[in-house]
Amino acid sequence: MRAWADLDEFQEFLDDGGMVEADDDMPEEYRHEVFRFIEFHANSELMGGLTERDWIPHSPGLRLKQIFLAKTQDEIGHAHLLYMVAADMGIKTRDEMMSDLLAGKTRFHNVFHYRAETWADQIAIAFLVDAAAFASQRAVFAKCTYGPYKRILRRIVGEEGFHMRHGEEMLLKMASGSQVQRDLFQAALERWWWPAVQLFGPDSPPDDPLLNWYIKSERNEALRHAYVQKYVPLLQGYGFTVPDDGLRQDPDTGEWMMSEIDWAPLKATFSNAGPDSARRLANAVRNHAESAWFRESIGVSA
Amino acid sequence: MVPRINRCIGVTTARTAVTPEMVRSALKSVVDPEYGTLSIVDLGIVDDVAVNDDRVSVTLLPTMAGCPAREVIESDVCTALQTQGLSDVEVLWRLDGSWVPSMLSPLAVDQLGREFSIAIRRDGVLPACPVCEQPSLREVSPVGPTRCRAVAWCDACRNVVEVVG
């Protein structure tokens, strides 16, 4: 067990590339910030997994069904690993995290507050949203000073990278399909573009502790900007229209600049007041109740 | 057992006689789609390589029959061999569940432990923790993010690891 005299000494340790381990006597501020971050990640994996699961019976074809089954298992499994690491930090038990999530007291990613209306929405999620989540997780993994979190992120990032290949494959099918398929994807793109871009969050505050403590390695706006540079030309290359009237390319640098982002929809999801938040949470509550018999049978509570 | 067959045929450009060794060496560049630093050769999933004139037949063993990565690995094998000028390639999967963790190469075992915190169980005994090397692992659930690995907790270093086998 290591201990630090004060936050300055701890900061120096982190600045020198130090990694914090579970039994270290870490500053309480750090413990709380890291815990909140992992809890949010765990909640998002769980809510994301439940969404994927809803689409298993609707997947058009056996192979896609297999993919959605495997993705569901991945996401729920990731939540399982993350809740274990979070619970070990001694702030909330797994039961408490679960009941806070189901009571709407804690947050999960904005993208899981919207409804996937058609199969094309699932493809937009796999292609756009998974890619945004992957970029943001990869940036956390890049430094991540909390050892137990970094170790599971190594596996999570690998698995999410694999999901993206499925997303690309499914998009390719839609893009090279009939006009009906292309129109379906265009409509889905219009629903999911802005939530995907907003997943990175508003610009990082100037003195963000998550950046100072190297939980995040990049500012939110830098990740968002890099994402837009990659996905605008990709989507346009497939012949789709990015739903942003103000989108323009800087003639000198070639960079894509978006219109100003309306952050109100993101803020609504923070208080679980997004377009589909209530239904999603109600589903999660029902799912938790319906699976109680199973948890009891194997002797666990949450 | 009926093997699955995927065949990719293109224009033959190979000019030298193809040997199974050449094919195996080319297959080292094909990596697991989730663990991009591990080749399928080190994972022990290449069961057999046969060459008949310019036709190459690669038989793979999935770590489990329902492995969702099969199609992607298949297409990566075709691409890797085509890059080497081997254009008539057939990929077969043995689906009799014969892959066992002892087929992992020492390099793969080492890399899975060090880079991914994944331990290998032998003879039904939980191995030492891949993070702290203490014999302190406790199985928490028989499956986790994937059906081919259990989840374990290390009481010594308090890390979550996964266990193959």
Short mmCIF file of C-alpha atoms in Angstrom, two decimals:
data_model
loop_
_atom_site.label_atom_id
_atom_site.label_comp_id
_atom_site.label_asym_id
_atom_site.label_seq_id
_atom_site.Cartn_x
_atom_site.Cartn_y
_atom_site.Cartn_z
CA MET A 1 0.00 0.00 0.00
CA ARG A 2 1.30 3.39 -0.97
CA ALA A 3 0.21 6.73 0.44
CA TRP A 4 0.81 10.32 -0.57
CA ALA A 5 1.30 13.27 1.79
CA ASP A 6 -1.03 15.56 -0.18
CA LEU A 7 -2.67 16.10 -3.54
CA ASP A 8 0.48 17.79 -4.92
CA GLU A 9 2.60 14.77 -4.17
CA PHE A 10 -0.08 12.52 -5.67
CA GLN A 11 -0.21 14.70 -8.78
CA GLU A 12 3.56 14.41 -9.12
CA PHE A 13 3.28 10.63 -8.91
CA LEU A 14 0.66 10.64 -11.69
CA ASP A 15 2.63 13.15 -13.80
CA ASP A 16 5.59 10.75 -13.67
CA GLY A 17 3.39 8.03 -15.18
CA GLY A 18 2.44 6.36 -11.87
CA MET A 19 -0.41 3.83 -11.73
CA VAL A 20 -2.74 3.63 -8.75
CA GLU A 21 -3.64 0.17 -7.44
CA ALA A 22 -6.70 -0.94 -5.46
CA ASP A 23 -4.99 -1.14 -2.07
CA ASP A 24 -3.22 2.22 -2.38
CA ASP A 25 -4.27 4.94 0.04
CA MET A 26 -5.42 7.23 -2.79
CA PRO A 27 -6.78 10.75 -2.17
CA GLU A 28 -10.54 10.69 -1.56
CA GLU A 29 -11.16 13.18 -4.39
CA TYR A 30 -9.48 10.81 -6.82
CA ARG A 31 -11.30 7.77 -5.46
CA HIS A 32 -14.68 9.51 -5.86
CA GLU A 33 -14.05 10.86 -9.37
CA VAL A 34 -12.74 7.51 -10.63
CA PHE A 35 -15.60 5.67 -8.98
CA ARG A 36 -18.21 7.96 -10.56
CA PHE A 37 -16.58 7.53 -13.94
CA ILE A 38 -16.52 3.72 -13.74
CA GLU A 39 -20.08 3.60 -12.41
CA PHE A 40 -21.24 5.70 -15.38
CA HIS A 41 -19.36 3.40 -17.75
CA ALA A 42 -20.86 0.29 -16.10
CA ASN A 43 -24.40 1.73 -16.24
CA SER A 44 -23.91 2.57 -19.92
CA GLU A 45 -22.72 -0.94 -20.79
CA LEU A 46 -25.71 -2.44 -19.00
CA MET A 47 -28.29 -0.13 -20.59
CA GLY A 48 -26.59 -0.61 -23.97
CA GLY A 49 -26.67 -4.39 -23.56
CA LEU A 50 -30.39 -4.35 -22.79
CA THR A 51 -30.98 -2.38 -25.99
CA GLU A 52 -28.97 -4.83 -28.09
CA ARG A 53 -30.92 -7.66 -26.50
CA ASP A 54 -34.25 -6.13 -27.56
CA TRP A 55 -33.14 -6.49 -31.17
CA ILE A 56 -32.10 -10.15 -31.06
CA PRO A 57 -35.56 -11.42 -32.08
CA HIS A 58 -35.82 -8.73 -34.77
CA SER A 59 -32.44 -9.38 -36.39
CA PRO A 60 -32.98 -10.23 -40.06
CA GLY A 61 -31.13 -13.52 -40.40
CA LEU A 62 -29.42 -16.14 -38.30
CA ARG A 63 -25.95 -14.68 -38.61
CA LEU A 64 -27.10 -11.24 -37.46
CA LYS A 65 -28.95 -12.88 -34.59
CA GLN A 66 -25.69 -14.54 -33.58
CA ILE A 67 -23.87 -11.20 -33.79
CA PHE A 68 -26.47 -9.45 -31.64
CA LEU A 69 -26.43 -12.28 -29.11
CA ALA A 70 -22.65 -12.02 -28.84
CA LYS A 71 -22.78 -8.22 -28.59
CA THR A 72 -25.39 -8.41 -25.86
CA GLN A 73 -23.22 -10.85 -23.93
CA ASP A 74 -20.22 -8.54 -24.40
CA GLU A 75 -22.01 -5.47 -23.07
CA ILE A 76 -23.60 -7.18 -20.09
CA GLY A 77 -20.27 -8.89 -19.37
CA HIS A 78 -18.46 -5.55 -19.51
CA ALA A 79 -20.95 -4.10 -17.03
CA HIS A 80 -20.30 -7.11 -14.77
CA LEU A 81 -16.52 -6.49 -14.77
CA LEU A 82 -16.93 -2.74 -14.30
CA TYR A 83 -19.37 -3.07 -11.40
CA MET A 84 -16.90 -5.38 -9.65
CA VAL A 85 -14.07 -2.86 -9.94
CA ALA A 86 -16.37 0.02 -8.95
CA ALA A 87 -17.80 -1.83 -5.92
CA ASP A 88 -14.27 -2.62 -4.72
CA MET A 89 -13.58 1.11 -4.41
CA GLY A 90 -15.69 1.06 -1.26
CA ILE A 91 -18.08 3.89 -2.07
CA LYS A 92 -21.22 2.00 -3.10
CA THR A 93 -22.00 -1.69 -3.19
CA ARG A 94 -23.10 -3.32 -6.42
CA ASP A 95 -26.67 -3.46 -5.04
CA GLU A 96 -26.60 0.26 -4.35
CA MET A 97 -25.30 1.06 -7.83
CA MET A 98 -28.02 -1.09 -9.35
CA SER A 99 -30.82 0.45 -7.32
CA ASP A 100 -29.54 3.98 -8.01
CA LEU A 101 -29.50 3.24 -11.73
CA LEU A 102 -32.99 1.75 -11.72
CA ALA A 103 -34.31 4.64 -9.60
CA GLY A 104 -32.93 7.11 -12.16
CA LYS A 105 -30.51 8.63 -9.65
CA THR A 106 -27.37 7.97 -11.68
CA ARG A 107 -26.51 8.53 -15.30
CA PHE A 108 -25.79 6.48 -18.36
CA HIS A 109 -24.67 7.45 -21.87
CA ASN A 110 -26.93 9.88 -23.76
CA VAL A 111 -27.30 7.52 -26.74
CA PHE A 112 -29.29 5.05 -24.64
CA HIS A 113 -31.98 7.67 -24.02
CA TYR A 114 -33.22 7.45 -27.62
CA ARG A 115 -35.36 4.83 -29.24
CA ALA A 116 -34.10 2.61 -32.05
CA GLU A 117 -37.11 2.67 -34.36
CA THR A 118 -36.03 0.50 -37.28
CA TRP A 119 -33.35 -2.06 -38.09
CA ALA A 120 -31.47 0.78 -39.80
CA ASP A 121 -31.28 2.52 -36.42
CA GLN A 122 -29.45 -0.52 -35.09
CA ILE A 123 -27.00 -0.19 -37.97
CA ALA A 124 -26.56 3.52 -37.32
CA ILE A 125 -25.91 2.66 -33.68
CA ALA A 126 -23.39 -0.04 -34.62
CA PHE A 127 -21.68 2.18 -37.16
CA LEU A 128 -21.81 5.62 -35.54
CA VAL A 129 -22.49 5.22 -31.84
CA ASP A 130 -20.25 2.21 -31.22
CA ALA A 131 -17.48 4.06 -33.03
CA ALA A 132 -17.92 7.14 -30.84
CA ALA A 133 -17.98 5.01 -27.68
CA PHE A 134 -14.92 3.12 -28.90
CA ALA A 135 -13.00 6.36 -29.56
CA SER A 136 -13.85 7.68 -26.13
CA GLN A 137 -12.97 4.40 -24.34
CA ARG A 138 -9.73 4.07 -26.27
CA ALA A 139 -8.77 7.57 -25.14
CA VAL A 140 -9.43 6.56 -21.53
CA PHE A 141 -7.39 3.38 -21.91
CA ALA A 142 -4.47 5.36 -23.42
CA LYS A 143 -3.45 6.69 -20.01
CA CYS A 144 -5.89 5.58 -17.30
CA THR A 145 -4.02 5.81 -14.01
CA TYR A 146 -6.32 3.43 -12.11
CA GLY A 147 -4.77 0.00 -12.71
CA PRO A 148 -7.79 -2.31 -12.17
CA TYR A 149 -9.88 -0.18 -14.58
CA LYS A 150 -7.11 0.04 -17.18
CA ARG A 151 -6.72 -3.76 -17.18
CA ILE A 152 -10.37 -4.45 -17.98
CA LEU A 153 -10.43 -1.58 -20.48
CA ARG A 154 -7.73 -3.42 -22.44
CA ARG A 155 -10.19 -6.24 -23.08
CA ILE A 156 -13.24 -3.99 -23.47
CA VAL A 157 -11.55 -1.83 -26.09
CA GLY A 158 -10.54 -4.95 -28.07
CA GLU A 159 -14.08 -6.24 -28.04
CA GLU A 160 -15.66 -2.92 -28.96
CA GLY A 161 -13.21 -2.65 -31.85
CA PHE A 162 -14.59 -5.93 -33.13
CA HIS A 163 -18.17 -4.59 -32.88
CA MET A 164 -17.18 -1.77 -35.20
CA ARG A 165 -16.25 -4.21 -37.92
CA HIS A 166 -19.77 -5.59 -37.76
CA GLY A 167 -21.11 -2.05 -37.95
CA GLU A 168 -19.05 -1.36 -41.06
CA GLU A 169 -20.15 -4.60 -42.66
CA MET A 170 -23.83 -3.90 -41.99
CA LEU A 171 -23.54 -0.33 -43.26
CA LEU A 172 -21.88 -1.53 -46.44
CA LYS A 173 -24.84 -3.81 -47.05
CA MET A 174 -27.33 -0.95 -46.63
CA ALA A 175 -25.24 1.45 -48.73
CA SER A 176 -24.99 -1.01 -51.59
CA GLY A 177 -28.63 -2.08 -51.27
CA SER A 178 -31.87 -0.87 -52.79
CA GLN A 179 -33.16 2.70 -52.62
CA VAL A 180 -35.49 1.60 -49.82
CA GLN A 181 -32.51 0.41 -47.77
CA ARG A 182 -30.57 3.58 -48.48
CA ASP A 183 -33.52 5.77 -47.52
CA LEU A 184 -33.97 3.76 -44.34
CA PHE A 185 -30.36 4.35 -43.35
CA GLN A 186 -30.51 8.04 -44.26
CA ALA A 187 -33.52 8.44 -41.96
CA ALA A 188 -31.67 6.62 -39.17
CA LEU A 189 -28.59 8.78 -39.72
CA GLU A 190 -30.77 11.85 -39.21
CA ARG A 191 -31.88 10.49 -35.83
CA TRP A 192 -28.45 9.31 -34.62
CA TRP A 193 -25.86 11.75 -35.95
CA TRP A 194 -26.32 14.39 -33.26
CA PRO A 195 -26.61 11.99 -30.32
CA ALA A 196 -23.41 10.26 -31.53
CA VAL A 197 -21.55 13.57 -31.77
CA GLN A 198 -22.86 14.60 -28.35
CA LEU A 199 -21.68 11.35 -26.77
CA PHE A 200 -18.26 12.98 -26.36
CA GLY A 201 -19.86 15.57 -24.10
CA PRO A 202 -19.57 19.36 -24.08
CA ASP A 203 -16.10 20.93 -24.19
CA SER A 204 -13.97 19.78 -21.25
CA PRO A 205 -13.79 22.36 -18.45
CA PRO A 206 -10.40 24.13 -18.24
CA ASP A 207 -9.37 22.37 -15.05
CA ASP A 208 -11.02 18.97 -15.51
CA PRO A 209 -9.79 16.65 -12.72
CA LEU A 210 -10.36 13.64 -15.00
CA LEU A 211 -7.77 15.09 -17.37
CA ASN A 212 -5.39 16.19 -14.63
CA TRP A 213 -5.47 12.72 -13.09
CA TYR A 214 -5.10 11.06 -16.49
CA ILE A 215 -8.34 9.17 -16.43
CA LYS A 216 -9.10 10.91 -19.71
CA SER A 217 -6.19 11.42 -22.09
CA GLU A 218 -7.91 13.83 -24.49
CA ARG A 219 -10.27 16.73 -24.16
CA ASN A 220 -13.88 16.02 -25.16
CA GLU A 221 -13.80 18.57 -27.97
CA ALA A 222 -10.59 17.06 -29.43
CA LEU A 223 -12.14 13.59 -29.57
CA ARG A 224 -15.36 15.00 -31.06
CA HIS A 225 -13.42 16.94 -33.68
CA ALA A 226 -11.37 13.87 -34.70
CA TYR A 227 -14.58 11.82 -34.95
CA VAL A 228 -16.24 14.36 -37.23
CA GLN A 229 -13.14 14.45 -39.47
CA LYS A 230 -13.35 10.71 -39.92
CA TYR A 231 -17.10 10.11 -40.20
CA VAL A 232 -18.24 13.02 -42.38
CA PRO A 233 -16.15 11.91 -45.40
CA LEU A 234 -16.99 8.24 -44.73
CA LEU A 235 -20.73 8.86 -44.75
CA GLN A 236 -20.51 11.17 -47.73
CA GLY A 237 -18.41 8.57 -49.52
CA TYR A 238 -21.24 6.09 -49.13
CA GLY A 239 -23.58 8.71 -50.59
CA PHE A 240 -25.36 9.71 -47.39
CA THR A 241 -26.06 13.24 -46.20
CA VAL A 242 -24.87 14.34 -42.79
CA PRO A 243 -27.86 16.16 -41.22
CA ASP A 244 -26.08 19.43 -40.53
CA ASP A 245 -26.98 22.41 -42.74
CA GLY A 246 -24.04 24.40 -41.43
CA LEU A 247 -21.44 21.71 -42.11
CA ARG A 248 -18.54 23.14 -44.09
CA GLN A 249 -14.98 22.31 -44.97
CA ASP A 250 -12.25 24.81 -44.18
CA PRO A 251 -10.76 25.67 -47.59
CA ASP A 252 -7.25 26.04 -46.15
CA THR A 253 -6.96 23.15 -43.72
CA GLY A 254 -9.55 20.80 -45.23
CA GLU A 255 -11.05 20.36 -41.76
CA TRP A 256 -14.76 19.74 -41.34
CA MET A 257 -16.51 22.31 -39.18
CA MET A 258 -19.95 21.63 -37.75
CA SER A 259 -22.72 24.07 -36.88
CA GLU A 260 -22.94 25.07 -33.28
CA ILE A 261 -24.16 22.11 -31.22
CA ASP A 262 -27.46 22.42 -29.37
CA TRP A 263 -26.62 20.92 -25.99
CA ALA A 264 -30.18 20.90 -24.65
CA PRO A 265 -30.89 17.30 -25.77
CA LEU A 266 -27.72 16.09 -24.03
CA LYS A 267 -28.57 17.95 -20.85
CA ALA A 268 -32.04 16.38 -20.87
CA THR A 269 -30.46 12.92 -20.85
CA PHE A 270 -28.38 13.89 -17.78
CA SER A 271 -31.57 14.04 -15.77
CA ASN A 272 -33.06 10.98 -17.46
CA ALA A 273 -35.50 13.20 -19.37
CA GLY A 274 -34.50 12.15 -22.88
CA PRO A 275 -37.05 11.06 -25.50
CA ASP A 276 -36.89 7.37 -24.50
CA SER A 277 -35.45 7.55 -20.96
CA ALA A 278 -38.63 6.63 -19.11
CA ARG A 279 -39.39 3.58 -21.25
CA ARG A 280 -35.80 2.35 -21.11
CA LEU A 281 -35.59 2.68 -17.36
CA ALA A 282 -38.97 1.01 -16.94
CA ASN A 283 -37.73 -1.88 -19.10
CA ALA A 284 -34.57 -2.17 -17.04
CA VAL A 285 -36.61 -2.23 -13.83
CA ARG A 286 -38.91 -4.89 -15.24
CA ASN A 287 -35.96 -6.92 -16.48
CA HIS A 288 -34.32 -6.73 -13.07
CA ALA A 289 -37.50 -7.91 -11.36
CA GLU A 290 -38.08 -10.71 -13.84
CA SER A 291 -34.56 -12.05 -13.43
CA ALA A 292 -34.66 -12.00 -9.62
CA TRP A 293 -35.45 -15.73 -9.47
CA PHE A 294 -32.24 -16.45 -11.35
CA ARG A 295 -30.04 -14.31 -9.11
CA GLU A 296 -31.63 -15.96 -6.09
CA SER A 297 -30.99 -19.41 -7.52
CA ILE A 298 -27.27 -18.72 -7.85
CA GLY A 299 -27.07 -16.88 -4.55
CA VAL A 300 -26.29 -13.31 -5.66
CA SER A 301 -28.32 -10.17 -5.15
CA ALA A 302 -27.51 -7.72 -7.95
CA MET B 1 -19.16 -33.38 -38.60
CA VAL B 2 -19.80 -31.27 -41.68
CA PRO B 3 -17.14 -28.61 -42.09
CA ARG B 4 -18.11 -25.14 -43.14
CA ILE B 5 -16.40 -24.07 -46.27
CA ASN B 6 -15.60 -20.62 -47.46
CA ARG B 7 -13.82 -20.32 -50.75
CA CYS B 8 -12.29 -17.23 -52.23
CA ILE B 9 -11.01 -17.49 -55.75
CA GLY B 10 -9.20 -14.77 -57.64
CA VAL B 11 -6.61 -14.51 -60.38
CA THR B 12 -3.58 -16.67 -59.69
CA THR B 13 -0.43 -14.61 -59.53
CA ALA B 14 1.84 -16.97 -57.55
CA ARG B 15 4.79 -17.99 -59.65
CA THR B 16 6.76 -20.13 -57.23
CA ALA B 17 5.55 -23.49 -55.97
CA VAL B 18 3.41 -23.00 -52.86
CA THR B 19 4.35 -24.97 -49.74
CA PRO B 20 2.36 -25.44 -46.51
CA GLU B 21 5.22 -23.67 -44.68
CA MET B 22 4.69 -20.57 -46.81
CA VAL B 23 1.01 -20.64 -46.00
CA ARG B 24 1.60 -21.08 -42.26
CA SER B 25 4.05 -18.22 -42.29
CA ALA B 26 1.50 -15.99 -44.06
CA LEU B 27 -1.14 -17.00 -41.53
CA LYS B 28 1.02 -15.51 -38.74
CA SER B 29 -0.12 -12.10 -39.97
CA VAL B 30 -3.77 -12.95 -39.30
CA VAL B 31 -4.70 -11.78 -35.82
CA ASP B 32 -7.61 -12.39 -33.51
CA PRO B 33 -10.21 -9.69 -34.29
CA GLU B 34 -10.51 -8.77 -30.60
CA TYR B 35 -6.93 -9.27 -29.44
CA GLY B 36 -5.04 -7.65 -32.26
CA THR B 37 -1.60 -8.66 -31.04
CA LEU B 38 -2.24 -12.43 -31.12
CA SER B 39 -1.95 -14.38 -34.35
CA ILE B 40 -4.29 -17.25 -35.12
CA VAL B 41 -1.23 -19.51 -35.33
CA ASP B 42 -0.30 -18.70 -31.71
CA LEU B 43 -3.91 -19.17 -30.67
CA GLY B 44 -3.63 -22.74 -31.93
CA ILE B 45 -6.71 -22.48 -34.13
CA VAL B 46 -4.91 -23.44 -37.36
CA ASP B 47 -5.57 -27.17 -37.53
CA ASP B 48 -4.26 -28.05 -40.95
CA VAL B 49 -2.85 -26.55 -44.11
CA ALA B 50 -2.96 -28.47 -47.36
CA VAL B 51 -1.65 -27.39 -50.73
CA ASN B 52 -2.69 -28.99 -53.98
CA ASP B 53 -1.05 -27.28 -56.96
CA ASP B 54 -2.01 -23.65 -56.40
CA ARG B 55 -5.05 -24.48 -54.35
CA VAL B 56 -4.67 -23.85 -50.63
CA SER B 57 -6.92 -25.40 -48.05
CA VAL B 58 -6.79 -24.09 -44.48
CA THR B 59 -8.66 -25.89 -41.72
CA LEU B 60 -9.39 -23.87 -38.60
CA LEU B 61 -10.65 -24.90 -35.16
CA PRO B 62 -12.87 -22.36 -33.41
CA THR B 63 -12.26 -22.06 -29.66
CA MET B 64 -15.98 -22.83 -29.47
CA ALA B 65 -18.36 -23.85 -32.24
CA GLY B 66 -20.59 -20.79 -31.91
CA CYS B 67 -17.71 -18.32 -31.99
CA PRO B 68 -19.08 -15.08 -33.49
CA ALA B 69 -15.67 -14.17 -34.92
CA ARG B 70 -15.58 -17.01 -37.44
CA GLU B 71 -16.67 -15.08 -40.53
CA VAL B 72 -14.25 -12.26 -39.83
CA ILE B 73 -11.29 -14.63 -39.29
CA GLU B 74 -12.26 -16.50 -42.45
CA SER B 75 -12.22 -13.37 -44.53
CA ASP B 76 -8.95 -12.18 -42.92
CA VAL B 77 -7.33 -15.53 -43.82
CA CYS B 78 -8.43 -15.14 -47.45
CA THR B 79 -7.17 -11.57 -47.60
CA ALA B 80 -3.80 -12.43 -46.02
CA LEU B 81 -3.19 -15.31 -48.41
CA GLN B 82 -4.34 -13.35 -51.42
CA THR B 83 -1.88 -10.61 -50.49
CA GLN B 84 0.81 -13.29 -50.77
CA GLY B 85 -0.40 -14.11 -54.25
CA LEU B 86 -2.22 -17.27 -53.17
CA SER B 87 -5.56 -16.75 -54.78
CA ASP B 88 -7.37 -20.07 -54.70
CA VAL B 89 -8.03 -20.43 -51.00
CA GLU B 90 -10.47 -22.63 -49.17
CA VAL B 91 -11.17 -22.15 -45.46
CA LEU B 92 -12.80 -24.98 -43.54
CA TRP B 93 -13.91 -25.03 -39.92
CA ARG B 94 -13.79 -28.14 -37.79
CA LEU B 95 -16.83 -27.95 -35.58
CA ASP B 96 -16.21 -30.95 -33.35
CA GLY B 97 -15.10 -28.85 -30.38
CA SER B 98 -11.56 -30.17 -30.39
CA TRP B 99 -9.78 -26.92 -29.53
CA VAL B 100 -8.30 -27.00 -26.02
CA PRO B 101 -6.35 -24.28 -24.17
CA SER B 102 -3.15 -26.37 -24.32
CA MET B 103 -3.08 -25.53 -28.04
CA LEU B 104 -2.13 -21.94 -27.17
CA SER B 105 1.54 -21.27 -27.85
CA PRO B 106 3.75 -20.17 -24.91
CA LEU B 107 3.86 -16.73 -26.54
CA ALA B 108 0.06 -16.55 -26.58
CA VAL B 109 -0.20 -17.66 -22.94
CA ASP B 110 2.34 -15.04 -21.94
CA GLN B 111 0.67 -12.27 -23.95
CA LEU B 112 -2.85 -13.12 -22.78
CA GLY B 113 -1.64 -12.90 -19.19
CA ARG B 114 0.52 -9.82 -19.42
CA GLU B 115 -1.46 -7.70 -21.84
CA PHE B 116 -5.05 -8.83 -21.30
CA SER B 117 -5.06 -10.21 -17.72
CA ILE B 118 -6.41 -13.50 -19.05
CA ALA B 119 -5.26 -16.69 -17.31
CA ILE B 120 -5.32 -20.25 -18.61
CA ARG B 121 -6.88 -22.98 -16.48
CA ARG B 122 -5.26 -26.41 -16.74
CA ASP B 123 -6.64 -29.65 -15.32
CA GLY B 124 -9.55 -27.81 -13.77
CA VAL B 125 -7.34 -25.90 -11.35
CA LEU B 126 -7.52 -22.11 -11.21
CA PRO B 127 -4.13 -20.70 -12.21
CA ALA B 128 -2.16 -17.98 -10.42
CA CYS B 129 -3.42 -14.42 -10.91
CA PRO B 130 -1.94 -13.09 -14.16
CA VAL B 131 -1.57 -9.64 -12.59
CA CYS B 132 0.17 -10.34 -9.25
CA GLU B 133 1.09 -14.02 -9.74
CA GLN B 134 -0.37 -14.98 -6.36
CA PRO B 135 -2.51 -18.14 -6.07
CA SER B 136 -5.45 -15.98 -5.00
CA LEU B 137 -8.03 -16.24 -7.80
CA ARG B 138 -11.64 -16.98 -6.96
CA GLU B 139 -14.14 -17.74 -9.73
CA VAL B 140 -17.04 -15.30 -9.68
CA SER B 141 -19.04 -16.45 -12.70
CA PRO B 142 -18.61 -19.23 -15.26
CA VAL B 143 -19.05 -16.78 -18.13
CA GLY B 144 -18.42 -13.07 -18.64
CA PRO B 145 -18.30 -10.94 -21.78
CA THR B 146 -17.77 -14.11 -23.77
CA ARG B 147 -18.96 -17.67 -23.37
CA CYS B 148 -15.43 -19.03 -23.70
CA ARG B 149 -14.10 -17.36 -20.53
CA ALA B 150 -14.95 -17.37 -16.83
CA VAL B 151 -14.65 -14.29 -14.62
CA ALA B 152 -12.45 -14.43 -11.52
CA TRP B 153 -11.50 -12.01 -8.78
CA CYS B 154 -8.05 -11.87 -7.23
CA ASP B 155 -8.25 -11.51 -3.46
CA ALA B 156 -4.59 -10.49 -3.32
CA CYS B 157 -4.32 -7.61 -5.83
CA ARG B 158 -8.08 -6.96 -6.23
CA ASN B 159 -8.20 -7.18 -10.01
CA VAL B 160 -10.88 -8.75 -12.20
CA VAL B 161 -9.37 -11.29 -14.55
CA GLU B 162 -10.82 -13.72 -17.07
CA VAL B 163 -10.00 -17.40 -17.29
CA VAL B 164 -9.87 -19.58 -20.41
CA GLY B 165 -10.53 -23.29 -20.03
#
